[in-house]
Short mmCIF file of C-alpha atoms and ligand atoms in Angstrom, two decimals:
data_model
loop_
_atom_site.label_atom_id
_atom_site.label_comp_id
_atom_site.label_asym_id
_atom_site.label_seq_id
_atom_site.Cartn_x
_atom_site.Cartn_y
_atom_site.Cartn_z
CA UNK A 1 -12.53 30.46 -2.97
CA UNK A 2 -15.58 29.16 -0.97
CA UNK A 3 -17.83 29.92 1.85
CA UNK A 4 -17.38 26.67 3.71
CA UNK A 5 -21.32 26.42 3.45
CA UNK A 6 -22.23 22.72 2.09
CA UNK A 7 -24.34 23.17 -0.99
CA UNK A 8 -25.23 19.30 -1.49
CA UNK A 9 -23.89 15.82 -0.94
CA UNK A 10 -22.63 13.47 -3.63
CA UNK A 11 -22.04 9.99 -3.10
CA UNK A 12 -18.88 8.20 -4.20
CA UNK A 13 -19.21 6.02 -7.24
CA UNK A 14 -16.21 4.83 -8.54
CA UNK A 15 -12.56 4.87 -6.80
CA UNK A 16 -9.65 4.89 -8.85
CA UNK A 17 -6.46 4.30 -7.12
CA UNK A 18 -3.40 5.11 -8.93
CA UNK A 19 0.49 5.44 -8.42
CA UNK A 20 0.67 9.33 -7.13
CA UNK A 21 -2.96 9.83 -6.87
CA UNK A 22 -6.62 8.61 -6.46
CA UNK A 23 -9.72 9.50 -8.79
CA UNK A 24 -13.01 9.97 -7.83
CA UNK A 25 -16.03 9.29 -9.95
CA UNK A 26 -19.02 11.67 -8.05
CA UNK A 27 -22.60 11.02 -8.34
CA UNK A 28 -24.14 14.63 -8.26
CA UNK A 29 -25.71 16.67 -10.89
CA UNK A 30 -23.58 20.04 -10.39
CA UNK A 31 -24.99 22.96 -12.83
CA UNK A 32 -23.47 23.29 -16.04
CA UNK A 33 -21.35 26.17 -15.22
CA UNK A 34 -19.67 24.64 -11.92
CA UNK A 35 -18.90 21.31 -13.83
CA UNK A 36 -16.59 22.76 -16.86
CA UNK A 37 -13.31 21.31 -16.87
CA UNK A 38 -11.07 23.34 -14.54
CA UNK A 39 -13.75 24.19 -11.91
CA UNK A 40 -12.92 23.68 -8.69
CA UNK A 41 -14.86 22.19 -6.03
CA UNK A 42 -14.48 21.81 -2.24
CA UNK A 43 -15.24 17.80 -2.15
CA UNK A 44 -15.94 17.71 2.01
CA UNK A 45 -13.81 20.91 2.06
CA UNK A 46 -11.16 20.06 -0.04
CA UNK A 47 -10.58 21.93 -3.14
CA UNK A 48 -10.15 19.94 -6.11
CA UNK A 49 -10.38 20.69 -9.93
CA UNK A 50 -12.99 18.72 -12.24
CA UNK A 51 -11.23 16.43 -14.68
CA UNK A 52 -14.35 15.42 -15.91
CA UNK A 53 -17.98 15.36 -16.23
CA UNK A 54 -21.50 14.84 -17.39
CA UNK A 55 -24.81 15.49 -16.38
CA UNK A 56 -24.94 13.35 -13.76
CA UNK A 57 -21.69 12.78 -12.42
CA UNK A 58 -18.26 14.44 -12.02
CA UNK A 59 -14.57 12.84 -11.94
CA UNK A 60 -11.86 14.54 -9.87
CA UNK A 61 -8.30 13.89 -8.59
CA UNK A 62 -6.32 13.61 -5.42
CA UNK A 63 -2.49 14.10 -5.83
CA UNK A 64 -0.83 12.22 -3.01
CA UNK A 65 0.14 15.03 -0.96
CA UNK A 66 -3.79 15.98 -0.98
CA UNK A 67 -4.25 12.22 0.39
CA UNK A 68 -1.81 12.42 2.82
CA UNK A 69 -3.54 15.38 4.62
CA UNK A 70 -7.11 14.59 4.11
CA UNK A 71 -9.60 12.33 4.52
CA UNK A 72 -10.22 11.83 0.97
CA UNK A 73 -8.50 8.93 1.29
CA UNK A 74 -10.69 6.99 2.96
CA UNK A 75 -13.11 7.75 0.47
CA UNK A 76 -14.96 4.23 -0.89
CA UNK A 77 -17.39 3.72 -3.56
CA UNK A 78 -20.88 4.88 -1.52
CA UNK A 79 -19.45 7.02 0.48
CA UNK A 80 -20.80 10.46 0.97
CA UNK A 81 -19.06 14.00 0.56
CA UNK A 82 -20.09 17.43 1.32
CA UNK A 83 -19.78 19.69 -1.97
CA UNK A 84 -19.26 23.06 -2.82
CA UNK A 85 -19.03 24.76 -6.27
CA UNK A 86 -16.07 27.77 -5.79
CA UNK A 87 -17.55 31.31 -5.71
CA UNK A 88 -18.35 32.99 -8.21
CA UNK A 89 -17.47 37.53 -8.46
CA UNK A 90 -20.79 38.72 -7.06
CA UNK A 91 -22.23 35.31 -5.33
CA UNK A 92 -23.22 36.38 -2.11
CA UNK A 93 -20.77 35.28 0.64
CA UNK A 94 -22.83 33.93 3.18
CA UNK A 95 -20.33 32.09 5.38
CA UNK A 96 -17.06 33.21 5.29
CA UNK A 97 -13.65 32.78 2.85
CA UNK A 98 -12.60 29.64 2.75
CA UNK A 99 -9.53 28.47 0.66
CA UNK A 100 -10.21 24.66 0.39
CA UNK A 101 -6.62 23.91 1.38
CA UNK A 102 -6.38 21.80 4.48
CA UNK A 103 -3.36 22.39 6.38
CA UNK A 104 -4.01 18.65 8.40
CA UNK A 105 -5.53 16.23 10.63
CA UNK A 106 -7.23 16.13 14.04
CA UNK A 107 -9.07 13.99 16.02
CA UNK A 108 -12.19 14.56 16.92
CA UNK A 109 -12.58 14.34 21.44
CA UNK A 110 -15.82 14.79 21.81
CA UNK A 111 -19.23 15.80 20.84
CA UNK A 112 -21.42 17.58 22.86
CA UNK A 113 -25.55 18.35 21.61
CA UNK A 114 -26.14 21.60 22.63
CA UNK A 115 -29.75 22.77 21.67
CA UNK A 116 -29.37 23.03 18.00
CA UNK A 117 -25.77 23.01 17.83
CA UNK A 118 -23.30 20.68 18.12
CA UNK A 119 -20.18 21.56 20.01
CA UNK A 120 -16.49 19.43 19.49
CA UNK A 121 -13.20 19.53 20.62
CA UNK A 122 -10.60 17.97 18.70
CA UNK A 123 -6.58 18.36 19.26
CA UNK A 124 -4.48 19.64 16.38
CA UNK A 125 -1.29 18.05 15.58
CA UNK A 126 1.64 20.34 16.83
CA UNK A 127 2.51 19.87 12.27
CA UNK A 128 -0.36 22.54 12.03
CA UNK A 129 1.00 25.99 11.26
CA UNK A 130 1.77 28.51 14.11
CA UNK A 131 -1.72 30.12 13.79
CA UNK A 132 -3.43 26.61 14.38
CA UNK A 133 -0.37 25.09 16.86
CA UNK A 134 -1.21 27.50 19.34
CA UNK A 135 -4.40 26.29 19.95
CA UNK A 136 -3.66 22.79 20.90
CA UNK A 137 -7.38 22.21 21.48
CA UNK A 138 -10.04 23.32 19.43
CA UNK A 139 -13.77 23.56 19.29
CA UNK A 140 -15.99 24.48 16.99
CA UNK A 141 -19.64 25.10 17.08
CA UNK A 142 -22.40 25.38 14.41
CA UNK A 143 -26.03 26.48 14.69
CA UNK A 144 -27.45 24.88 11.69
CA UNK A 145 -27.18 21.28 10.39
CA UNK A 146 -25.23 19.42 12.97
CA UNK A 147 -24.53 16.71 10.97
CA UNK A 148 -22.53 17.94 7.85
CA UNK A 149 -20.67 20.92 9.92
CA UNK A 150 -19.40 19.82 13.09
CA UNK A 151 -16.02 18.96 12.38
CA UNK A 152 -13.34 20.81 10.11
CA UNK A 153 -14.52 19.03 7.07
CA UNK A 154 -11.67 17.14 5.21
CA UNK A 155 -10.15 16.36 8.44
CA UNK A 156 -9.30 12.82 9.71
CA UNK A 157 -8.75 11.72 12.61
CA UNK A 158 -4.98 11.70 13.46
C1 DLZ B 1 -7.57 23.60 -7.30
C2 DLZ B 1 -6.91 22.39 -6.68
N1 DLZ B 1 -7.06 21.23 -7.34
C3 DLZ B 1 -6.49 20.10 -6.83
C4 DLZ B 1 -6.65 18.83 -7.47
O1 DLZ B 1 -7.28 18.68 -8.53
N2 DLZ B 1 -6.10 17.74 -6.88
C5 DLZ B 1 -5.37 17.83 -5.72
O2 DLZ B 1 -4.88 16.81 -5.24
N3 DLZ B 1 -5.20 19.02 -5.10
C6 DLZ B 1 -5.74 20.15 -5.62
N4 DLZ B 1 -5.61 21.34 -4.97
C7 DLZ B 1 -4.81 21.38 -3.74
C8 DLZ B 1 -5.59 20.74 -2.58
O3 DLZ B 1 -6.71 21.54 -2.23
C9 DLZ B 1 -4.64 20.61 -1.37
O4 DLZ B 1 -3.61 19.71 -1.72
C10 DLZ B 1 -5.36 20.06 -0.15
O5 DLZ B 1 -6.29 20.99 0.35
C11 DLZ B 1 -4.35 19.74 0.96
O6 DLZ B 1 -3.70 20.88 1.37
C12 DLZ B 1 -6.18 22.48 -5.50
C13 DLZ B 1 -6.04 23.78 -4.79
#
């Protein structure tokens, strides 16, 4: 589980493409603890498990299914992702729960500065589940950091 509350960007070194899925070499030093093999990370909201790592980097997979509803795949080497170790029993929550499993893609209709915040609509495919299909616009606002949480991260534009 996560918070949805960015904890660093990483920056896309190496892209690996492969027959059912696409690896991910990511430059970012991620503590000891939140690198072990297994760990899973929300890579710009996605939750994905770390195949592999060292100090300063970390490799990680995404299945084609995970492509196919993501943005990951337009991931190049440079790019930059939002991160997010998982939670930890007794890590203060701070945001709210957050599974890391992105149900699909919207596209982004506008983006409105509003003070500190930045406010956008973006339609949801009527593929979302019932909860999200009956909102066929939504809008999201946040007060801090425009720029890494204005749209549902992990989403591309359908
Ligand atoms: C823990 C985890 N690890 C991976 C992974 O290593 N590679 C992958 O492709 N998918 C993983 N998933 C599931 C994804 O989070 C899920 O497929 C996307 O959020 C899309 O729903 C999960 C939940």
């Amino acid at each position: 589980m996560f918070t949805g509350l960015v904890r660093g960007v990483g920056t896309v070194e190496r892209v690996i493409p492969g027959a059912q899925r696409r690896t991910f070499v990511i430059a970012y030093a991620l503590s000891e603890g939140d690198r072990s093999l297994g760990a899973s990370v929300a890579i710009s909201g996605v939750c994905l498990t770390v195949v592999a790592s060292t100090a300063r980097d970390f490799t990680v997979e995404a299945a084609f299914e995970t492509l196919a509803v993501t943005t990951l795949g337009d991931l190049r080497p440079g790019s930059r992702v939002h991160l997010e170790p998982a939670l930890r029993l007794g890590d203060a929550l701070g945001g709210h729960l957050v599974a890391g499993h992105v149900d699909g893609l919207a596209r982004v209709r506008s983006r409105v500065a509003r003070g500190d915040a930045l406010e956008c609509g973006s339609t949801c495919r009527a593929s979302w589940p019932a909860t999200s299909r009956s909102r066929a616009a939504c809008v999201s606002t946040a007060s801090a950091s425009p720029s890494t949480r204005s749209t549902p991260a992990g989403s591309r534009s359908a």
